[in-house]
Coordinates of C-alpha atoms and ligand atoms in Angstrom, one line a residue:
M1 CA 22.0 -2.9 -29.4
V2 CA 18.7 -4.3 -30.2
V3 CA 17.8 -6.9 -27.7
M4 CA 14.5 -8.3 -29.3
R5 CA 12.0 -7.3 -32.2
I6 CA 8.2 -7.9 -31.4
Q7 CA 6.2 -6.4 -34.0
F8 CA 2.3 -5.6 -34.0
D9 CA 0.4 -5.9 -37.2
E10 CA -2.9 -4.3 -37.0
T11 CA -4.2 -4.0 -40.5
N12 CA -6.7 -6.9 -40.2
L13 CA -8.5 -4.9 -37.4
R14 CA -9.3 -2.3 -39.7
A15 CA -12.4 -1.1 -41.2
A16 CA -10.6 -1.3 -44.5
M17 CA -10.3 -4.8 -44.2
V18 CA -13.1 -6.5 -42.3
G19 CA -15.7 -3.5 -42.7
V20 CA -16.7 -0.9 -40.3
A21 CA -19.3 -2.8 -38.7
H22 CA -16.2 -5.2 -37.7
G23 CA -13.1 -3.1 -38.0
V24 CA -11.7 0.2 -36.9
T25 CA -11.5 3.5 -39.0
E26 CA -8.4 6.0 -39.1
K27 CA -11.0 8.6 -37.4
E28 CA -11.8 6.2 -34.4
I29 CA -8.2 5.4 -33.6
G30 CA -7.5 9.8 -33.8
K31 CA -10.3 10.0 -31.6
M32 CA -8.7 7.8 -29.0
A33 CA -5.6 9.6 -28.6
P34 CA -6.2 11.6 -25.9
R35 CA -7.6 8.8 -24.2
A36 CA -4.6 6.8 -24.7
A37 CA -2.5 9.5 -23.4
D38 CA -4.2 9.6 -20.4
A39 CA -4.2 5.9 -19.8
L40 CA -0.5 6.2 -20.2
A41 CA -0.1 9.1 -17.8
G42 CA -2.5 7.2 -15.3
F43 CA -0.7 4.1 -15.1
R44 CA 2.9 5.8 -15.1
R45 CA 1.6 7.8 -12.0
A46 CA 0.2 4.7 -10.2
S47 CA 3.6 2.8 -11.1
E48 CA 5.8 5.5 -10.2
E49 CA 3.9 6.0 -6.9
G50 CA 4.5 2.4 -6.1
R51 CA 1.1 1.2 -6.3
Y52 CA 1.6 -1.7 -8.8
G53 CA 5.0 -3.1 -9.1
F54 CA 5.3 -5.7 -12.3
A55 CA 6.9 -2.8 -14.4
H56 CA 9.9 -2.4 -11.5
M57 CA 10.7 -6.1 -11.8
P58 CA 13.4 -6.0 -14.5
Y59 CA 15.6 -3.6 -12.0
R60 CA 16.1 -5.8 -9.1
P61 CA 19.8 -7.0 -9.1
A62 CA 19.7 -8.1 -5.5
L63 CA 16.9 -10.4 -6.2
V64 CA 18.8 -12.0 -9.2
K65 CA 21.8 -12.4 -7.2
A66 CA 20.0 -14.0 -4.4
I67 CA 18.0 -16.3 -6.7
L68 CA 21.5 -17.3 -8.7
G69 CA 23.4 -18.1 -5.5
Y70 CA 20.8 -20.1 -4.1
A71 CA 20.5 -21.9 -7.7
A72 CA 24.5 -22.2 -7.6
S73 CA 24.7 -23.8 -4.1
V74 CA 22.0 -26.4 -5.0
R75 CA 23.0 -27.3 -8.4
G76 CA 23.7 -31.1 -9.5
S77 CA 21.5 -32.2 -6.5
Y78 CA 18.1 -32.6 -8.1
E79 CA 16.6 -33.8 -11.2
T80 CA 13.3 -32.6 -10.7
V81 CA 11.9 -28.8 -9.3
C82 CA 8.3 -29.5 -8.2
V83 CA 6.7 -26.3 -7.9
A84 CA 3.2 -26.4 -5.6
G85 CA 1.4 -23.2 -6.7
I86 CA -1.7 -22.4 -8.6
G87 CA -2.9 -19.4 -10.8
G88 CA -0.6 -16.4 -10.8
S89 CA 1.8 -18.6 -8.9
A90 CA 2.1 -21.8 -11.5
L91 CA 1.3 -20.4 -14.7
G92 CA 4.0 -18.0 -15.2
A93 CA 6.3 -20.8 -14.5
W94 CA 4.8 -23.0 -17.0
A95 CA 4.9 -20.2 -19.6
L96 CA 8.5 -19.9 -19.2
D97 CA 9.3 -23.5 -19.2
C98 CA 7.3 -24.5 -22.4
G99 CA 9.0 -21.3 -24.0
L100 CA 12.4 -21.7 -23.3
R101 CA 12.9 -25.4 -22.6
G102 CA 10.7 -27.0 -25.3
P103 CA 6.9 -27.9 -25.5
H104 CA 5.0 -29.8 -22.9
P105 CA 5.1 -33.1 -22.8
V106 CA 7.7 -33.7 -25.1
Q107 CA 11.0 -32.0 -23.5
G108 CA 13.5 -34.5 -23.9
S109 CA 15.5 -36.9 -21.3
F110 CA 16.1 -35.2 -17.9
S111 CA 19.0 -35.3 -15.6
A112 CA 21.0 -33.1 -13.0
A113 CA 22.0 -31.0 -15.8
N114 CA 18.6 -30.7 -17.2
P115 CA 15.7 -31.1 -14.6
R116 CA 12.4 -31.5 -15.0
L117 CA 9.8 -29.0 -13.8
V118 CA 6.4 -30.7 -12.5
I119 CA 3.7 -28.1 -11.5
L120 CA 1.2 -29.5 -9.0
D121 CA -1.4 -26.3 -9.7
N122 CA -4.5 -28.7 -9.0
V123 CA -5.9 -30.6 -6.2
D124 CA -6.9 -33.7 -8.5
P125 CA -5.5 -36.7 -6.5
T126 CA -4.5 -38.6 -9.6
L127 CA -2.3 -35.5 -10.9
V128 CA -0.6 -35.5 -7.3
Q129 CA -0.2 -39.1 -7.0
A130 CA 1.4 -39.4 -10.7
A131 CA 3.8 -36.7 -10.0
L132 CA 4.9 -38.4 -6.7
D133 CA 5.4 -41.7 -8.5
S134 CA 7.2 -40.1 -11.2
M135 CA 9.7 -38.1 -8.8
N136 CA 12.6 -39.5 -6.5
P137 CA 12.5 -37.5 -3.1
R138 CA 16.1 -37.6 -3.1
K139 CA 16.7 -35.6 -6.1
T140 CA 13.9 -33.3 -5.9
L141 CA 13.8 -29.6 -4.9
V142 CA 10.1 -28.5 -3.5
L143 CA 9.1 -24.7 -3.8
A144 CA 5.9 -23.9 -2.3
I145 CA 4.9 -20.3 -4.0
A146 CA 1.7 -18.5 -2.9
K147 CA 1.7 -14.8 -2.5
S148 CA -1.1 -15.0 0.2
G149 CA 0.5 -18.2 1.8
A150 CA -2.9 -19.7 2.9
T151 CA -4.3 -20.8 -0.7
A152 CA -5.9 -24.1 0.0
E153 CA -4.6 -25.8 -3.0
T154 CA -1.2 -24.9 -2.6
V155 CA -1.0 -25.9 1.2
A156 CA -2.9 -29.2 0.6
G157 CA -0.2 -30.0 -2.2
F158 CA 2.8 -28.6 0.1
L159 CA 1.9 -30.7 2.8
I160 CA 1.8 -34.1 0.8
L161 CA 5.2 -33.0 -0.7
R162 CA 6.5 -32.0 2.9
D163 CA 5.5 -35.4 4.1
W164 CA 6.9 -37.4 1.1
L165 CA 10.4 -35.6 1.6
T166 CA 10.6 -36.1 5.2
K167 CA 9.7 -39.8 5.2
K168 CA 12.7 -40.3 2.9
L169 CA 15.2 -37.3 4.0
G170 CA 13.9 -36.8 8.0
A171 CA 15.3 -33.3 9.4
R172 CA 17.4 -32.7 5.7
A173 CA 13.8 -32.4 3.9
A174 CA 13.7 -28.6 4.9
S175 CA 16.8 -28.1 3.1
R176 CA 15.3 -29.4 0.2
I177 CA 12.3 -26.8 0.5
A178 CA 12.1 -23.1 -0.9
V179 CA 9.3 -20.7 -0.6
V180 CA 8.3 -17.5 -2.3
T181 CA 5.6 -15.6 -0.4
S182 CA 5.0 -12.4 1.1
H183 CA 7.5 -11.2 3.3
G184 CA 6.4 -11.3 6.9
R185 CA 2.9 -12.0 5.8
G186 CA 0.8 -15.3 5.7
E187 CA 1.1 -18.5 7.5
L188 CA 3.3 -19.9 4.9
S189 CA 6.0 -17.5 5.5
V190 CA 5.4 -18.7 9.6
L191 CA 5.9 -22.1 8.9
A192 CA 9.3 -21.4 6.6
E193 CA 10.7 -19.8 9.5
R194 CA 9.9 -22.2 11.9
E195 CA 11.0 -24.9 9.7
G196 CA 14.3 -23.0 8.2
Y197 CA 13.3 -23.1 4.6
R198 CA 14.9 -20.7 2.1
T199 CA 12.6 -18.1 1.1
F200 CA 11.9 -15.4 -1.5
P201 CA 9.8 -12.3 -1.4
V202 CA 6.8 -11.6 -3.3
P203 CA 6.5 -8.0 -3.6
E204 CA 3.2 -6.6 -1.7
N205 CA 2.8 -4.3 -5.2
V206 CA 2.9 -7.3 -7.6
G207 CA -0.2 -9.5 -7.6
G208 CA -0.1 -13.1 -8.6
R209 CA -0.7 -12.7 -12.6
F210 CA 1.7 -9.9 -12.6
S211 CA 4.3 -11.8 -10.8
V212 CA 6.0 -14.0 -13.6
L213 CA 8.9 -11.5 -13.6
S214 CA 9.4 -11.7 -9.7
A215 CA 11.0 -14.8 -7.7
V216 CA 7.5 -16.4 -8.4
G217 CA 8.3 -17.1 -12.1
L218 CA 12.3 -16.2 -11.7
L219 CA 13.3 -18.8 -9.0
P220 CA 11.8 -21.8 -10.8
A221 CA 13.4 -20.9 -13.9
A222 CA 16.8 -20.2 -12.8
L223 CA 16.8 -23.7 -11.1
T224 CA 15.8 -25.3 -14.8
G225 CA 18.7 -23.5 -16.3
V226 CA 16.7 -20.2 -17.9
N227 CA 18.9 -17.3 -18.3
I228 CA 16.8 -15.1 -15.8
R229 CA 19.4 -12.1 -16.6
K230 CA 18.5 -12.4 -20.3
L231 CA 14.7 -12.3 -19.6
L232 CA 14.9 -9.6 -17.5
R233 CA 16.9 -7.7 -20.2
G234 CA 14.3 -8.2 -22.7
A235 CA 11.5 -7.2 -20.1
A236 CA 13.4 -3.9 -19.6
A237 CA 13.8 -3.1 -23.4
M238 CA 10.1 -3.7 -23.5
N239 CA 9.8 -1.1 -20.5
R240 CA 11.2 1.5 -22.7
L241 CA 8.8 1.0 -25.6
C242 CA 5.8 0.8 -23.4
W243 CA 6.4 4.0 -21.4
S244 CA 6.7 5.9 -25.0
R245 CA 4.0 8.5 -25.4
D246 CA 4.2 7.9 -29.2
L247 CA 1.3 5.7 -29.9
A248 CA 3.0 4.4 -33.0
A249 CA 6.2 3.2 -31.0
N250 CA 4.5 1.9 -28.0
P251 CA 3.1 -1.6 -28.9
A252 CA 1.4 -2.2 -25.5
L253 CA -0.5 1.0 -25.7
R254 CA -0.9 0.5 -29.6
S255 CA -2.7 -3.0 -29.3
A256 CA -4.8 -1.9 -25.7
V257 CA -6.3 1.0 -28.0
M258 CA -6.9 -1.3 -31.2
H259 CA -8.2 -4.2 -28.9
Y260 CA -10.4 -1.4 -26.7
L261 CA -12.1 -0.1 -29.8
V262 CA -12.8 -3.7 -31.4
W263 CA -14.2 -4.9 -28.2
R264 CA -16.1 -2.0 -27.1
H265 CA -17.3 -0.4 -30.6
K266 CA -17.4 -2.9 -32.6
N267 CA -18.8 -5.9 -30.0
K268 CA -16.2 -8.5 -29.9
P269 CA -16.4 -9.7 -26.2
I270 CA -14.2 -12.7 -26.8
Q271 CA -10.3 -12.5 -27.7
V272 CA -8.9 -15.8 -29.0
A273 CA -5.1 -15.9 -28.3
F274 CA -3.9 -17.7 -31.2
P275 CA -0.1 -18.8 -31.0
Y276 CA 1.2 -20.4 -33.7
S277 CA 3.6 -22.4 -32.0
N278 CA 3.7 -24.9 -29.0
R279 CA 6.4 -23.3 -27.2
L280 CA 4.0 -20.2 -26.4
W281 CA 0.9 -22.6 -25.6
G282 CA 1.8 -22.0 -22.2
A283 CA 2.0 -18.3 -22.6
A284 CA -1.6 -18.6 -23.5
F285 CA -2.9 -20.1 -20.6
W286 CA -0.9 -17.5 -18.8
F287 CA -2.6 -14.6 -20.7
R288 CA -5.9 -16.1 -20.4
Q289 CA -5.6 -15.5 -16.8
L290 CA -3.8 -12.2 -16.8
W291 CA -6.5 -10.9 -19.4
A292 CA -9.8 -12.7 -17.4
E293 CA -8.8 -11.7 -13.7
S294 CA -7.8 -8.4 -14.5
L295 CA -10.5 -7.1 -16.6
G296 CA -13.2 -8.9 -15.7
K297 CA -14.9 -6.7 -13.1
A298 CA -18.5 -5.8 -11.6
R299 CA -17.6 -2.3 -10.9
T300 CA -15.4 0.9 -12.5
R301 CA -13.1 2.6 -10.3
R302 CA -16.1 5.1 -9.5
E303 CA -18.2 2.4 -7.9
E304 CA -20.4 2.2 -11.1
K305 CA -21.6 -1.4 -11.9
V306 CA -20.8 -2.5 -15.4
N307 CA -20.2 -6.4 -15.2
I308 CA -17.4 -6.0 -17.9
G309 CA -15.1 -8.3 -19.1
Q310 CA -13.8 -10.0 -22.5
T311 CA -13.6 -13.7 -22.2
P312 CA -9.9 -15.0 -23.6
V313 CA -9.8 -18.3 -25.2
A314 CA -6.5 -20.0 -25.9
A315 CA -6.4 -22.1 -29.7
L316 CA -3.1 -23.3 -30.7
G317 CA -1.9 -23.1 -34.2
T318 CA -2.5 -25.3 -36.4
T319 CA -3.9 -27.9 -34.3
D320 CA -7.3 -25.9 -33.3
Q321 CA -8.0 -25.0 -37.0
H322 CA -9.4 -28.6 -37.3
S323 CA -11.3 -28.1 -33.9
Q324 CA -12.5 -24.6 -33.9
V325 CA -12.0 -22.7 -36.9
Q326 CA -15.0 -23.7 -38.1
L327 CA -16.7 -21.9 -35.5
Y328 CA -14.7 -18.9 -35.9
M329 CA -15.2 -18.6 -39.4
E330 CA -19.2 -19.1 -39.6
G331 CA -20.4 -19.1 -36.0
P332 CA -21.3 -15.4 -34.3
N333 CA -19.1 -12.4 -35.4
D334 CA -18.1 -11.7 -31.6
K335 CA -14.5 -12.7 -31.6
V336 CA -11.3 -11.0 -32.1
F337 CA -8.4 -13.1 -32.9
T338 CA -4.6 -12.3 -31.8
F339 CA -2.2 -14.3 -33.7
W340 CA 1.1 -14.9 -32.1
A341 CA 3.8 -15.6 -34.6
V342 CA 7.7 -16.5 -34.4
R343 CA 9.6 -15.3 -37.4
K344 CA 12.7 -17.7 -37.0
P345 CA 11.7 -20.7 -35.0
P346 CA 14.2 -23.0 -32.9
A347 CA 13.7 -25.7 -35.3
I348 CA 13.1 -25.8 -38.8
G349 CA 11.7 -29.4 -39.2
R350 CA 13.0 -30.4 -42.6
I351 CA 10.5 -32.4 -44.7
P352 CA 12.3 -35.3 -46.8
K353 CA 13.1 -34.5 -50.6
Q354 CA 12.2 -37.8 -51.6
R355 CA 8.7 -37.8 -53.9
V356 CA 6.3 -40.6 -53.5
G357 CA 4.9 -40.1 -57.0
L358 CA 1.2 -38.9 -55.2
E359 CA 0.2 -35.2 -55.3
A360 CA -1.1 -34.8 -52.0
F361 CA 2.5 -35.8 -50.7
D362 CA 4.9 -34.2 -53.2
Y363 CA 4.1 -30.8 -53.0
L364 CA 5.5 -31.0 -49.5
A365 CA 8.6 -32.7 -50.5
G366 CA 11.8 -30.6 -49.7
R367 CA 10.0 -27.9 -47.8
S368 CA 9.8 -27.5 -44.1
L369 CA 7.4 -27.6 -41.4
A370 CA 7.9 -23.8 -40.4
E371 CA 7.3 -22.9 -43.6
L372 CA 3.9 -24.9 -43.5
L373 CA 3.2 -23.5 -40.0
D374 CA 3.5 -20.2 -41.1
A375 CA 1.5 -20.6 -44.6
E376 CA -1.2 -22.0 -42.3
R377 CA -1.4 -19.0 -40.1
A378 CA -1.2 -16.4 -43.3
A379 CA -4.2 -18.5 -44.6
T380 CA -6.3 -18.7 -41.6
A381 CA -5.5 -14.9 -40.9
A382 CA -6.5 -14.5 -44.9
A383 CA -9.5 -16.6 -44.5
L384 CA -11.4 -14.8 -41.2
T385 CA -10.3 -11.6 -42.8
S386 CA -12.5 -12.3 -46.1
N387 CA -15.2 -13.5 -43.6
G388 CA -15.4 -10.0 -42.0
R389 CA -13.6 -11.1 -38.6
P390 CA -11.1 -8.7 -36.9
N391 CA -7.6 -10.4 -36.3
C392 CA -4.2 -9.0 -35.7
T393 CA -0.8 -10.6 -35.0
F394 CA 2.2 -10.2 -33.0
T395 CA 5.4 -11.3 -34.4
L396 CA 8.4 -12.1 -32.1
D397 CA 12.0 -12.5 -34.1
R398 CA 12.8 -15.9 -32.0
I399 CA 11.8 -17.4 -28.9
D400 CA 14.7 -16.8 -26.5
E401 CA 15.0 -15.2 -22.8
E402 CA 15.1 -11.8 -24.3
H403 CA 11.7 -12.1 -26.6
L404 CA 9.8 -13.9 -24.2
G405 CA 10.9 -11.7 -21.2
A406 CA 9.9 -8.8 -23.4
F407 CA 6.4 -10.6 -24.8
L408 CA 5.1 -11.3 -21.5
Q409 CA 6.2 -7.8 -20.3
M410 CA 4.2 -6.4 -23.0
L411 CA 0.9 -8.0 -22.6
M412 CA 1.3 -7.0 -18.8
F413 CA 1.3 -3.2 -19.7
Q414 CA -1.2 -3.8 -22.5
T415 CA -3.4 -5.4 -19.6
A416 CA -2.7 -2.1 -17.6
F417 CA -3.2 0.2 -20.3
M418 CA -6.7 -1.7 -21.0
G419 CA -7.8 -1.3 -17.4
E420 CA -7.3 2.4 -17.5
L421 CA -9.0 2.7 -20.9
L422 CA -11.9 0.8 -19.1
D423 CA -11.6 2.9 -15.9
I424 CA -11.5 -0.4 -13.8
N425 CA -9.0 -1.5 -11.1
A426 CA -6.8 -4.2 -13.2
F427 CA -4.8 -5.2 -10.4
D428 CA -7.5 -6.6 -7.8
Q429 CA -9.5 -10.1 -7.8
E430 CA -12.7 -9.9 -5.4
G431 CA -14.5 -12.2 -7.6
V432 CA -12.2 -15.0 -6.8
E433 CA -12.4 -14.8 -3.1
L434 CA -15.8 -15.6 -2.2
G435 CA -15.2 -19.1 -3.9
K436 CA -12.1 -19.2 -1.9
R437 CA -14.1 -18.7 1.4
F438 CA -16.7 -20.8 0.9
T439 CA -14.0 -23.5 0.3
F440 CA -12.4 -22.6 3.7
G441 CA -15.9 -22.7 5.3
L442 CA -16.7 -26.0 4.0
M443 CA -13.4 -27.5 4.8
G444 CA -13.8 -26.3 8.6
R445 CA -11.0 -23.3 8.6
P446 CA -11.6 -21.5 12.0
G447 CA -12.7 -17.8 11.2
Y448 CA -14.6 -19.2 8.0
E449 CA -17.9 -20.5 10.0
T450 CA -20.2 -17.7 8.4
Y451 CA -19.2 -18.7 4.8
R452 CA -20.4 -22.6 5.7
Q453 CA -23.8 -21.1 7.0
R454 CA -23.8 -19.3 3.8
F455 CA -23.3 -22.5 1.9
Q456 CA -25.7 -24.4 3.9
S457 CA -28.5 -22.0 3.0
Y458 CA -27.8 -22.3 -0.6
E459 CA -28.0 -26.0 -0.6
E460 CA -31.2 -25.5 1.1
K461 CA -32.4 -23.1 -1.6
R462 CA -31.4 -25.8 -4.3
A463 CA -33.0 -28.6 -2.5
A464 CA -36.3 -26.6 -2.4
A465 CA -35.9 -25.6 -6.2
G466 CA -35.3 -28.9 -7.1
R467 CA -38.5 -30.2 -5.8
Ligands
PA5_1 O1 -3.5 -13.6 -9.8 C1 -4.1 -13.7 -8.5 O2 -3.8 -12.9 -7.6 C2 -4.5 -15.4 -8.5 O3 -4.6 -15.8 -9.4 C3 -3.6 -15.8 -7.5 O4 -2.3 -15.7 -8.4 C4 -4.1 -17.1 -7.0 O5 -5.4 -17.0 -6.5 C5 -3.1 -17.8 -6.1 O6 -3.0 -16.9 -5.2 P1 -1.6 -17.4 -3.9 O7 -0.2 -17.0 -4.9 O8 -2.0 -16.7 -2.8 O9 -1.6 -18.8 -3.6

């Protein structure tokens, strides 16, 4: 049974379309074959040894049962699910919600049967206050999601939510809180145990940005009515393709190789992820984190200093044709464009047949928004190609659980393969840690006094430089 169909069209990455300075030749692709095979074997070994866990996420029936059991036990008692989480602990939930329940912010009316998902992924007080004002504590489930259990933003947001619930519900507040965190590690897990919150684990070998198909993404999805079994079925079907040694049959490896060639050999340090679908807009932001944090690295695995990375940009079609495409067409030829298209969108958007007797209007009469959207995407790809700007397209047959689960899984495989091709560790994030430690130091967390002192020296240096 075909669970999903996702096509990768690389034609406009080829030298025959955009010239040899910007496009890839058959010979260059052929030369990459042994490295592609090594990348596949290297990542497969690491995955089988259990070093990296995202590829195992589609096969965890006990977790799915636990999540669905919990969802059934609280069903009907809430109109809002409010997530306190950030980065990989928030973006997957947003990508799934936006993709499967409708684009933000126009999802329609919410009720206990169709709960709203509110994601507090910032400590901007105006966001948090507006969220609190918009929710009813008696009808809200709070999810605290943090693998480390200690991220300052998540802890701060959660403390506010916990207090807000407790003021209305007293001791019953604990039954309205669930936590997703590392099992038995980190202080969120300590608090959860002390206060009796329901908890779900983040596997040790699954990093934040690779965690969308763990409880991190599945719990909020299940609580808002997404069919998580289908989501995982799509991801499992994609797994089968992504372990294929046949470069033509493996979309993640093929795409990693093509993107590697364009980036490294044709000097394209920027990748624009360009969905022509508001439903995929959340996924574009999720991908932006995945690509940036996984591939932006100081050193190779052999400790060679490289300071490598490809800057991901999220652009939305057709909206950003009217804000970005001038730059993309005529500015520096330093970008590769990856369009995301949907063959059968969930809605067609019929334009009325009545004519108004004006040329600029009447050619659209009786056509559809879906047709216009797709024509604009094809036209933008053609225009970029004719200006020698390499681009490619992923086309999802539909946007449903199977396709989105498969697509996100494919993008994670592609990122892992790219890490192998670059010989970097795509799964750590040392670069984020220093800023976090400075924050802890500045906010007075015990154990981080040296970072406070380092920050003070930095301020002194600034004062001297500004004199
Ligand atoms: O991908 C990552 O590892 C990060 O972006 C984390 O998801 C982010 O820093 C949040 O971490 P935590 O889940 O520990 O709060």
